[in-house]
Tab-separated table of C-alpha atoms in Angstrom:
chain	number	residue	atom	x	y	z
A	1	MET	CA	-43.285	31.988	-6.540
A	2	LYS	CA	-39.826	30.491	-6.305
A	3	ASN	CA	-38.845	28.319	-3.381
A	4	SER	CA	-36.029	29.376	-1.096
A	5	LEU	CA	-32.696	27.612	-1.545
A	6	TRP	CA	-33.289	25.596	1.622
A	7	GLN	CA	-36.680	24.451	0.352
A	8	ASP	CA	-35.089	23.379	-2.929
A	9	PHE	CA	-32.769	21.144	-0.966
A	10	ALA	CA	-35.095	19.901	1.774
A	11	LYS	CA	-38.128	19.032	-0.322
A	12	GLY	CA	-36.387	15.925	-1.661
A	13	VAL	CA	-35.922	14.483	1.806
A	14	TRP	CA	-39.544	14.418	2.961
A	15	LYS	CA	-42.123	16.507	1.083
A	16	GLU	CA	-41.234	15.253	-2.378
A	17	ASN	CA	-39.208	12.200	-1.404
A	18	PRO	CA	-38.457	10.402	-4.688
A	19	VAL	CA	-39.313	6.927	-3.388
A	20	LEU	CA	-42.130	7.621	-0.946
A	21	VAL	CA	-43.984	10.437	-2.728
A	22	LEU	CA	-42.942	10.475	-6.377
A	23	LEU	CA	-42.644	6.653	-6.379
A	24	LEU	CA	-39.709	6.764	-8.768
A	25	GLY	CA	-36.775	4.397	-8.906
A	26	THR	CA	-38.704	1.494	-7.429
A	27	CYS	CA	-36.549	-1.135	-9.140
A	28	PRO	CA	-33.287	-0.390	-7.290
A	29	THR	CA	-35.320	0.406	-4.173
A	30	LEU	CA	-36.724	-3.103	-4.019
A	31	ALA	CA	-33.783	-4.972	-5.467
A	32	VAL	CA	-30.686	-3.791	-3.618
A	33	THR	CA	-32.022	-3.034	-0.138
A	34	SER	CA	-31.524	-6.513	1.306
A	35	SER	CA	-29.051	-4.957	3.748
A	36	ALA	CA	-28.502	-1.473	5.125
A	37	SER	CA	-25.009	-1.107	3.701
A	38	ASN	CA	-26.168	-2.041	0.185
A	39	GLY	CA	-28.952	0.543	0.409
A	40	LEU	CA	-26.529	3.212	1.583
A	41	GLY	CA	-24.044	2.411	-1.197
A	42	MET	CA	-26.719	2.547	-3.883
A	43	GLY	CA	-28.151	5.775	-2.439
A	44	LEU	CA	-24.769	7.514	-2.362
A	45	ALA	CA	-23.915	6.403	-5.912
A	46	THR	CA	-27.257	7.761	-7.170
A	47	THR	CA	-26.718	11.015	-5.252
A	48	CYS	CA	-23.371	11.593	-6.969
A	49	VAL	CA	-24.954	10.979	-10.375
A	50	LEU	CA	-27.923	13.252	-9.570
A	51	ILE	CA	-25.796	16.200	-8.448
A	52	GLY	CA	-23.489	15.924	-11.460
A	53	SER	CA	-26.169	15.413	-14.084
A	54	ASN	CA	-28.423	18.146	-12.658
A	55	ALA	CA	-25.497	20.598	-12.657
A	56	VAL	CA	-24.448	19.902	-16.234
A	57	ILE	CA	-27.992	19.762	-17.583
A	58	SER	CA	-28.890	23.105	-15.992
A	59	LEU	CA	-25.929	24.600	-17.878
A	60	ILE	CA	-26.661	23.098	-21.288
A	61	ALA	CA	-30.467	23.191	-21.138
A	62	GLY	CA	-30.544	26.712	-22.592
A	63	ILE	CA	-28.773	25.761	-25.805
A	64	THR	CA	-30.017	22.167	-26.208
A	65	PRO	CA	-32.393	21.821	-29.156
A	66	GLN	CA	-35.803	20.832	-27.779
A	67	LYS	CA	-36.175	18.009	-30.296
A	68	ILE	CA	-33.184	16.038	-29.049
A	69	ARG	CA	-33.058	17.040	-25.387
A	70	ILE	CA	-33.851	13.546	-24.041
A	71	PRO	CA	-30.959	11.794	-25.869
A	72	VAL	CA	-28.598	14.617	-24.864
A	73	TYR	CA	-29.658	14.315	-21.201
A	74	ILE	CA	-29.242	10.550	-21.333
A	75	VAL	CA	-25.704	10.918	-22.703
A	76	VAL	CA	-24.855	13.288	-19.838
A	77	ILE	CA	-26.384	10.941	-17.247
A	78	ALA	CA	-24.705	7.866	-18.735
A	79	THR	CA	-21.340	9.635	-18.601
A	80	PHE	CA	-21.750	10.372	-14.904
A	81	VAL	CA	-22.932	6.839	-14.157
A	82	THR	CA	-19.928	5.321	-15.910
A	83	VAL	CA	-17.571	7.650	-14.049
A	84	VAL	CA	-19.168	6.670	-10.720
A	85	HIS	CA	-19.016	2.991	-11.681
A	86	LEU	CA	-15.313	3.203	-12.528
A	87	LEU	CA	-14.536	5.097	-9.323
A	88	MET	CA	-16.447	2.527	-7.263
A	89	GLN	CA	-14.563	-0.346	-8.868
A	90	ALA	CA	-11.316	1.392	-8.033
A	91	TYR	CA	-11.947	2.635	-4.510
A	92	ALA	CA	-15.097	1.070	-2.953
A	93	PRO	CA	-14.908	-2.183	-0.946
A	94	PRO	CA	-15.117	-5.156	-3.363
A	95	SER	CA	-18.015	-6.744	-1.451
A	96	LEU	CA	-20.160	-3.636	-2.036
A	97	CYS	CA	-19.316	-3.580	-5.763
A	98	GLN	CA	-20.257	-7.227	-6.051
A	99	ALA	CA	-23.544	-6.802	-4.183
A	100	LEU	CA	-24.661	-3.782	-6.218
A	101	GLY	CA	-23.439	-5.384	-9.436
A	102	ILE	CA	-25.697	-4.602	-12.364
A	103	PHE	CA	-27.675	-1.935	-10.506
A	104	ILE	CA	-24.932	0.703	-10.741
A	105	PRO	CA	-24.910	0.792	-14.585
A	106	LEU	CA	-28.710	0.730	-14.426
A	107	ILE	CA	-28.787	4.124	-12.659
A	108	VAL	CA	-28.748	5.437	-16.257
A	109	VAL	CA	-32.372	4.430	-16.656
A	110	ASN	CA	-33.385	5.322	-13.102
A	111	CYS	CA	-36.455	7.534	-13.474
A	112	ILE	CA	-35.341	9.815	-10.635
A	113	VAL	CA	-32.316	11.065	-12.550
A	114	LEU	CA	-34.037	11.789	-15.861
A	115	GLY	CA	-37.137	12.975	-14.007
A	116	ARG	CA	-35.207	15.634	-12.081
A	117	ALA	CA	-33.335	16.635	-15.244
A	118	GLU	CA	-36.601	17.277	-17.084
A	119	ALA	CA	-38.686	18.621	-14.216
A	120	PHE	CA	-36.131	20.752	-12.408
A	121	ALA	CA	-32.656	21.146	-13.884
A	122	ALA	CA	-33.900	22.147	-17.353
A	123	GLN	CA	-35.821	25.093	-15.879
A	124	ASN	CA	-33.590	26.247	-13.041
A	125	GLY	CA	-30.127	27.636	-12.529
A	126	PHE	CA	-26.868	25.820	-11.830
A	127	PHE	CA	-26.793	26.235	-8.068
A	128	ARG	CA	-30.466	25.445	-7.461
A	129	SER	CA	-30.226	22.367	-9.663
A	130	MET	CA	-27.285	21.043	-7.696
A	131	LEU	CA	-29.181	21.627	-4.453
A	132	ASP	CA	-32.200	19.813	-5.868
A	133	GLY	CA	-30.000	16.900	-6.944
A	134	ALA	CA	-28.359	16.732	-3.520
A	135	GLY	CA	-31.739	16.845	-1.728
A	136	MET	CA	-33.347	14.253	-3.943
A	137	GLY	CA	-30.263	12.054	-3.659
A	138	LEU	CA	-30.228	12.409	0.107
A	139	GLY	CA	-33.922	11.499	0.287
A	140	PHE	CA	-33.293	8.470	-1.896
A	141	ALA	CA	-30.241	7.386	0.116
A	142	LEU	CA	-32.018	7.829	3.457
A	143	THR	CA	-35.064	5.876	2.299
A	144	LEU	CA	-32.933	3.066	0.888
A	145	THR	CA	-30.803	2.860	4.033
A	146	MET	CA	-33.886	2.824	6.243
A	147	LEU	CA	-35.531	0.153	4.121
A	148	GLY	CA	-32.323	-1.890	4.071
A	149	ALA	CA	-31.937	-1.600	7.832
A	150	ILE	CA	-35.554	-2.670	8.441
A	151	ARG	CA	-35.252	-5.645	6.089
A	152	GLU	CA	-31.906	-6.707	7.520
A	153	PHE	CA	-33.138	-6.397	11.089
A	154	LEU	CA	-36.358	-8.327	10.466
A	155	SER	CA	-34.547	-11.145	8.674
A	156	SER	CA	-31.507	-11.669	10.884
A	157	GLY	CA	-31.622	-9.280	13.823
A	158	SER	CA	-28.660	-7.262	12.609
A	159	VAL	CA	-28.113	-3.783	11.198
A	160	PHE	CA	-25.081	-2.866	9.054
A	161	GLU	CA	-23.962	-6.509	9.497
A	162	VAL	CA	-23.701	-6.039	13.262
A	163	LYS	CA	-25.918	-8.402	15.236
A	164	ILE	CA	-28.144	-6.497	17.632
A	165	ILE	CA	-29.997	-9.520	18.984
A	166	THR	CA	-27.279	-12.099	19.527
A	167	ALA	CA	-29.646	-14.977	20.228
A	168	TRP	CA	-31.129	-14.699	16.704
A	169	THR	CA	-29.350	-17.499	14.831
A	170	THR	CA	-31.758	-18.699	12.129
A	171	ASP	CA	-32.529	-16.158	9.416
A	172	PHE	CA	-36.149	-15.289	8.660
A	173	LEU	CA	-36.167	-15.185	4.873
A	174	LEU	CA	-39.332	-13.285	3.949
A	175	PRO	CA	-38.094	-9.709	4.567
A	176	ALA	CA	-34.811	-10.423	2.795
A	177	ALA	CA	-36.584	-11.733	-0.318
A	178	ALA	CA	-38.452	-9.717	-2.946
A	179	PRO	CA	-42.010	-10.175	-1.569
A	180	GLY	CA	-40.854	-8.855	1.802
A	181	ALA	CA	-39.495	-5.760	0.076
A	182	PHE	CA	-42.911	-5.044	-1.451
A	183	ILE	CA	-44.675	-5.559	1.879
A	184	ILE	CA	-42.309	-3.275	3.786
A	185	VAL	CA	-42.340	-0.554	1.115
A	186	GLY	CA	-46.131	-0.726	1.222
A	187	CYS	CA	-46.137	-0.281	4.994
A	188	ILE	CA	-43.780	2.702	4.781
A	189	LEU	CA	-45.926	4.302	2.051
A	190	ALA	CA	-49.026	3.830	4.176
A	191	PHE	CA	-47.241	5.422	7.137
A	192	LYS	CA	-46.126	8.387	5.000
A	193	ASN	CA	-49.676	8.979	3.774
A	194	PHE	CA	-51.023	8.580	7.314
A	195	CYS	CA	-48.640	11.326	8.479
A	196	ASN	CA	-49.686	13.617	5.629
A	197	ARG	CA	-53.362	13.059	6.395
A	198	ARG	CA	-52.972	13.713	10.114
A	199	LYS	CA	-51.059	16.893	9.459
A	200	ALA	CA	-53.743	18.084	7.026
A	201	ILE	CA	-56.563	17.345	9.492
A	202	LYS	CA	-54.706	19.153	12.290
A	203	GLU	CA	-54.393	22.216	10.093
A	204	GLY	CA	-58.075	21.993	9.259
A	205	ARG	CA	-57.500	21.300	5.578
A	206	LEU	CA	-58.911	18.492	3.522
A	207	TYR	CA	-56.279	15.861	2.857
A	208	VAL	CA	-55.551	15.558	-0.846
A	209	PRO	CA	-53.135	12.819	-1.874
A	210	PRO	CA	-50.423	13.806	-4.348
A	211	LYS	CA	-51.949	14.069	-7.800
A	212	GLY	CA	-50.109	11.105	-9.299
A	213	LEU	CA	-51.164	8.821	-6.465
A	214	ASP	CA	-54.797	9.891	-6.382
A	215	CYS	CA	-57.275	7.509	-7.964
A	216	ARG	CA	-59.490	10.382	-9.111
A	217	SER	CA	-56.806	11.941	-11.251
A	218	CYS	CA	-55.815	8.638	-12.855
A	219	ARG	CA	-57.423	7.748	-16.159
A	220	ILE	CA	-55.975	4.285	-16.702
A	221	CYS	CA	-59.012	2.250	-15.680
A	222	LYS	CA	-61.701	4.656	-16.817
B	1	MET	CA	-29.037	30.885	-28.884
B	2	SER	CA	-32.769	30.550	-29.166
B	3	ASN	CA	-32.444	29.549	-32.818
B	4	ILE	CA	-30.396	26.509	-31.780
B	5	ARG	CA	-32.940	25.681	-29.096
B	6	ASN	CA	-35.869	25.658	-31.489
B	7	SER	CA	-33.965	24.405	-34.490
B	8	GLU	CA	-35.383	21.588	-36.570
B	9	ASN	CA	-32.510	21.530	-38.995
B	10	ILE	CA	-31.232	17.971	-39.168
B	11	TRP	CA	-27.584	19.123	-39.410
B	12	VAL	CA	-27.858	21.267	-36.292
B	13	LEU	CA	-29.544	18.455	-34.356
B	14	SER	CA	-27.104	15.736	-35.362
B	15	GLY	CA	-24.159	18.087	-34.912
B	16	PHE	CA	-25.247	18.982	-31.373
B	17	LEU	CA	-25.766	15.348	-30.390
B	18	GLY	CA	-22.455	14.425	-31.999
B	19	ILE	CA	-20.548	17.090	-30.090
B	20	THR	CA	-22.208	15.972	-26.822
B	21	GLY	CA	-21.146	12.405	-27.548
B	22	ILE	CA	-17.562	13.385	-28.364
B	23	VAL	CA	-17.221	15.448	-25.178
B	24	ALA	CA	-18.699	12.603	-23.114
B	25	ALA	CA	-16.373	10.074	-24.754
B	26	GLY	CA	-13.391	12.319	-24.027
B	27	ILE	CA	-14.296	12.605	-20.349
B	28	LEU	CA	-14.835	8.855	-20.088
B	29	ALA	CA	-11.525	8.079	-21.783
B	30	LEU	CA	-9.760	10.325	-19.289
B	31	VAL	CA	-11.481	8.809	-16.229
B	32	SER	CA	-11.024	5.273	-17.497
B	33	GLN	CA	-7.308	5.894	-17.950
B	34	MET	CA	-7.046	7.429	-14.496
B	35	THR	CA	-8.820	4.549	-12.758
B	36	ALA	CA	-7.254	1.662	-14.746
B	37	GLU	CA	-4.352	1.303	-12.332
B	38	PRO	CA	-6.403	1.464	-9.060
B	39	ILE	CA	-8.975	-1.009	-10.436
B	40	LYS	CA	-6.226	-3.470	-11.315
B	41	SER	CA	-4.536	-3.161	-7.939
B	42	ALA	CA	-7.912	-3.493	-6.173
B	43	SER	CA	-8.604	-6.825	-7.892
B	44	VAL	CA	-5.080	-8.080	-7.149
B	45	LYS	CA	-5.544	-7.036	-3.533
B	46	ALA	CA	-8.841	-8.929	-3.293
B	47	GLU	CA	-7.181	-12.021	-4.771
B	48	LEU	CA	-4.258	-11.765	-2.366
B	49	ALA	CA	-6.640	-11.453	0.568
B	50	ALA	CA	-8.399	-14.624	-0.588
B	51	LEU	CA	-5.104	-16.484	-1.035
B	52	LYS	CA	-3.942	-15.549	2.455
B	53	ASN	CA	-6.994	-17.251	3.944
B	54	LEU	CA	-6.407	-20.726	2.577
B	55	ASN	CA	-4.594	-22.457	5.483
B	56	LEU	CA	-1.599	-22.851	3.178
B	57	PRO	CA	1.809	-23.553	4.763
B	58	GLU	CA	4.122	-20.578	4.990
B	59	PHE	CA	5.135	-19.323	1.557
B	60	ASP	CA	7.352	-16.498	0.374
B	61	ASN	CA	6.590	-16.149	-3.343
B	62	ASP	CA	4.037	-13.994	-5.111
B	63	MET	CA	1.249	-16.512	-5.706
B	64	THR	CA	-0.649	-14.254	-8.109
B	65	ALA	CA	2.409	-14.297	-10.399
B	66	SER	CA	3.051	-18.070	-10.398
B	67	LYS	CA	0.087	-19.596	-12.136
B	68	ILE	CA	-0.154	-22.873	-14.028
B	69	ASN	CA	-3.138	-23.856	-16.136
B	70	VAL	CA	-3.955	-27.570	-16.209
B	71	ASN	CA	-6.977	-28.866	-18.131
B	72	GLY	CA	-8.785	-25.564	-17.761
B	73	VAL	CA	-8.184	-25.166	-14.032
B	74	GLU	CA	-5.899	-22.389	-12.883
B	75	TYR	CA	-3.456	-23.232	-10.097
B	76	ALA	CA	-1.613	-20.638	-8.080
B	77	VAL	CA	1.493	-22.264	-6.668
B	78	ALA	CA	2.819	-21.472	-3.210
B	79	LYS	CA	6.566	-21.822	-2.831
B	80	TYR	CA	8.825	-21.517	0.194
B	81	GLN	CA	12.510	-20.957	-0.622
B	82	ASN	CA	11.791	-22.108	-4.181
B	83	LYS	CA	10.235	-25.414	-3.096
B	84	ILE	CA	6.572	-26.027	-3.819
B	85	VAL	CA	4.585	-26.261	-0.599
B	86	GLY	CA	0.987	-25.962	-1.785
B	87	PHE	CA	-1.510	-25.220	-4.525
B	88	ALA	CA	-4.643	-23.129	-4.824
B	89	ALA	CA	-7.013	-24.275	-7.581
B	90	LYS	CA	-9.624	-21.900	-8.939
B	91	VAL	CA	-12.700	-23.947	-9.862
B	92	SER	CA	-16.271	-23.148	-10.750
B	93	GLU	CA	-19.521	-25.110	-10.796
B	94	ASN	CA	-22.704	-24.276	-12.677
B	95	ASN	CA	-25.161	-26.380	-10.650
B	96	GLY	CA	-25.752	-23.996	-7.779
B	97	TYR	CA	-29.315	-22.980	-6.948
B	98	GLY	CA	-28.632	-19.498	-8.321
B	99	GLY	CA	-26.222	-20.554	-11.076
B	100	LYS	CA	-22.474	-20.336	-11.054
B	101	ILE	CA	-20.340	-20.755	-7.929
B	102	ASP	CA	-16.652	-19.789	-8.056
B	103	ALA	CA	-14.291	-21.163	-5.456
B	104	ILE	CA	-10.668	-21.718	-4.521
B	105	VAL	CA	-9.650	-25.123	-3.174
B	106	SER	CA	-6.179	-25.324	-1.681
B	107	PHE	CA	-4.061	-28.496	-1.461
B	108	ASP	CA	-0.765	-29.350	0.089
B	109	THR	CA	1.810	-31.309	-1.927
B	110	ALA	CA	0.438	-34.665	-0.730
B	111	GLY	CA	-3.030	-33.815	-2.063
B	112	THR	CA	-4.725	-33.072	1.255
B	113	ILE	CA	-7.416	-30.431	1.017
B	114	LEU	CA	-6.453	-27.502	3.204
B	115	ALA	CA	-9.355	-25.131	2.632
B	116	VAL	CA	-12.434	-24.558	0.508
B	117	TYR	CA	-13.170	-20.889	-0.050
B	118	ILE	CA	-16.116	-19.611	-2.115
B	119	LEU	CA	-15.252	-16.472	-4.078
B	120	GLU	CA	-18.560	-15.713	-5.757
B	121	HIS	CA	-22.082	-17.139	-5.634
B	122	LYS	CA	-25.693	-16.154	-6.198
B	123	GLU	CA	-27.407	-18.467	-3.713
B	124	THR	CA	-30.503	-17.624	-1.668
B	125	PRO	CA	-29.617	-15.364	1.269
B	126	GLY	CA	-29.885	-17.267	4.547
B	127	LEU	CA	-30.089	-20.730	2.994
B	128	GLY	CA	-27.664	-21.432	0.163
B	129	ALA	CA	-25.600	-18.403	1.010
B	130	ALA	CA	-25.058	-19.767	4.515
B	131	VAL	CA	-23.406	-22.821	2.949
B	132	CYS	CA	-21.095	-20.647	0.851
B	133	GLU	CA	-20.184	-17.781	3.123
B	134	ARG	CA	-17.410	-17.580	5.642
B	135	LYS	CA	-17.927	-14.565	7.800
B	136	PHE	CA	-17.178	-13.425	11.283
B	137	GLN	CA	-20.462	-12.304	12.779
B	138	LYS	CA	-19.957	-9.002	14.502
B	139	THR	CA	-22.327	-8.405	17.361
B	140	ILE	CA	-23.123	-5.327	19.337
B	141	PHE	CA	-20.979	-6.671	22.167
B	142	ASN	CA	-17.735	-7.087	20.205
B	143	LEU	CA	-18.225	-4.182	17.827
B	144	PHE	CA	-14.871	-2.572	18.548
B	145	SER	CA	-12.746	-5.650	19.212
B	146	PRO	CA	-10.399	-6.543	16.332
B	147	VAL	CA	-11.445	-9.118	13.743
B	148	PRO	CA	-9.854	-12.491	14.604
B	149	GLU	CA	-7.212	-13.763	12.180
B	150	GLY	CA	-7.588	-16.759	9.910
B	151	LEU	CA	-10.411	-18.455	8.078
B	152	PRO	CA	-13.920	-18.060	9.546
B	153	SER	CA	-15.563	-21.447	10.035
B	154	ASN	CA	-18.395	-22.915	7.998
B	155	PRO	CA	-19.630	-26.393	8.986
B	156	VAL	CA	-20.414	-27.564	5.441
B	157	LEU	CA	-17.180	-26.363	3.846
B	158	ASP	CA	-14.944	-27.248	6.807
B	159	GLN	CA	-15.689	-30.967	6.647
B	160	PHE	CA	-13.591	-31.234	3.468
B	161	HIS	CA	-10.512	-29.946	5.257
B	162	GLY	CA	-7.998	-32.714	5.817
B	163	LYS	CA	-9.608	-35.032	3.257
B	164	LYS	CA	-7.206	-36.493	0.739
B	165	ALA	CA	-7.605	-36.221	-3.016
B	166	ALA	CA	-6.848	-39.634	-4.505
B	167	PRO	CA	-7.755	-41.215	-7.853
B	168	GLY	CA	-11.392	-42.297	-7.867
B	169	THR	CA	-12.508	-40.553	-4.683
B	170	SER	CA	-15.808	-38.768	-4.881
B	171	TRP	CA	-17.601	-37.293	-1.891
B	172	LYS	CA	-21.376	-37.229	-1.531
B	173	ILE	CA	-23.776	-35.657	0.910
B	174	THR	CA	-25.598	-37.989	3.317
B	175	LYS	CA	-28.861	-37.617	1.397
B	176	ASP	CA	-27.166	-39.170	-1.663
B	177	GLY	CA	-25.627	-41.981	0.397
B	178	GLY	CA	-22.344	-40.239	1.196
B	179	GLU	CA	-20.834	-39.040	4.426
B	180	MET	CA	-20.872	-35.269	4.068
B	181	ILE	CA	-23.418	-33.443	6.190
B	182	TYR	CA	-25.482	-30.816	4.396
B	183	ARG	CA	-27.704	-27.929	5.359
B	184	THR	CA	-31.447	-28.510	5.463
B	185	GLY	CA	-33.115	-26.263	2.933
B	186	ALA	CA	-29.946	-25.921	0.921
B	187	THR	CA	-29.539	-29.423	-0.511
B	188	VAL	CA	-28.898	-28.158	-4.035
B	189	THR	CA	-26.181	-25.773	-2.888
B	190	SER	CA	-24.585	-28.394	-0.644
B	191	ARG	CA	-24.568	-30.811	-3.583
B	192	ALA	CA	-23.046	-28.158	-5.854
B	193	VAL	CA	-20.313	-27.357	-3.339
B	194	THR	CA	-19.535	-31.072	-2.927
B	195	GLY	CA	-19.383	-31.418	-6.722
B	196	LEU	CA	-17.070	-28.457	-6.860
B	197	VAL	CA	-14.637	-30.024	-4.408
B	198	ASN	CA	-14.866	-33.355	-6.257
B	199	ALA	CA	-14.005	-31.647	-9.536
B	200	ALA	CA	-11.072	-29.845	-7.934
B	201	ALA	CA	-9.799	-33.068	-6.349
B	202	ALA	CA	-10.127	-35.040	-9.596
B	203	ASN	CA	-8.347	-32.338	-11.546
B	204	PHE	CA	-5.632	-32.125	-8.925
B	205	THR	CA	-4.867	-35.861	-8.953
B	206	ALA	CA	-4.617	-35.694	-12.737
B	207	ALA	CA	-2.479	-32.581	-12.607
B	208	ARG	CA	0.008	-33.747	-9.997
B	209	GLU	CA	2.294	-35.405	-12.522
B	210	LYS	CA	2.606	-32.141	-14.358
B	211	PHE	CA	3.508	-30.361	-11.165
B	212	GLU	CA	6.205	-32.911	-10.403
B	213	GLN	CA	7.723	-32.312	-13.845
B	214	GLU	CA	7.535	-28.595	-13.182
B	215	ALA	CA	9.247	-29.027	-9.836
B	216	ALA	CA	12.042	-31.101	-11.388
B	217	LYS	CA	12.894	-28.312	-13.799
């Protein structure tokens, strides 16, 4: 059964959120979210790439030889990333460009983009693929902005570089540094799974974690 | 179409990948040409914004166009009615806690330091970065009031303002027996910034003769 168009779009935001459920793209998630504005910038850049690459790949998937589909997809994705990078250098505020630095070119190897190309765009039509890209991108951007805002607030009492608690003068460094990012992402993941479990129990179902996250379906340590 | 999709013929495969690459390269060439001009003007604009914030006396020339290179340091010269009124030296230092620190140090004609402005750094947020950054802190109470003009203050960088670059002068932080205060937890960065200003001052004293020749022309 095919999803409705709305479901194609909305699943990326919560049900199949790329960071919180699929656990893809963890590197930029942890690295650039030291402030809310950095997270938002990274999320929007990735969204643009996702929409563009999903659209083009859905068009060419039918004629792409199966043997070389991955290199072809990567060329498409890399083209979009470079275009976004050039546009950002030209029109985005210089401080944002400097903060995101190397992570914009690295969207090429972001698992979310290639993952959606393989899992969705290659099997679905043009319009649905764009919706999927937009939804996944929006989910990614929202998660990154939220994470950035939490980290920024816990370390200096400000959000989007605006001080909320004016008396907070000395920065608390843990949330702004890498270990803090891991701790906070862990807390958010736990919260997401708690919500899923509660919903399942309310509906009288047995809670089953997503397959990739479930220990029983993992064969690495067996 | 399905015979292309399932093809294993090496010529079909390489041809398809080649065509994809050529199309991608064409698109990139187009976009790169379209954005070349805005990227250039954006970087000039950023440089101009930095130069405006250097406490330099009033000047009427285009500082980005009047540059002199002396012993590897680039000076932008500020002129007012064709007379030199100040200099902005672009210096960098590799001994920061996170590596390279780029800065502009501005001087007046007598060699007095007017401002120290860090352009780029990779110091620890909250510690080293606090030594390098000049920022107006917006709070929830003055969110919509306009940003005040001029150079935001920074206690470590501001103490160099008004100091005179003379042959043999070298500033040190108090921990190393000097007089410059530093930030606890950011000794390495404070040392690097002090070294940066020292290097700029030393280069400037050596370069002054050259400027005087230039001015006589």
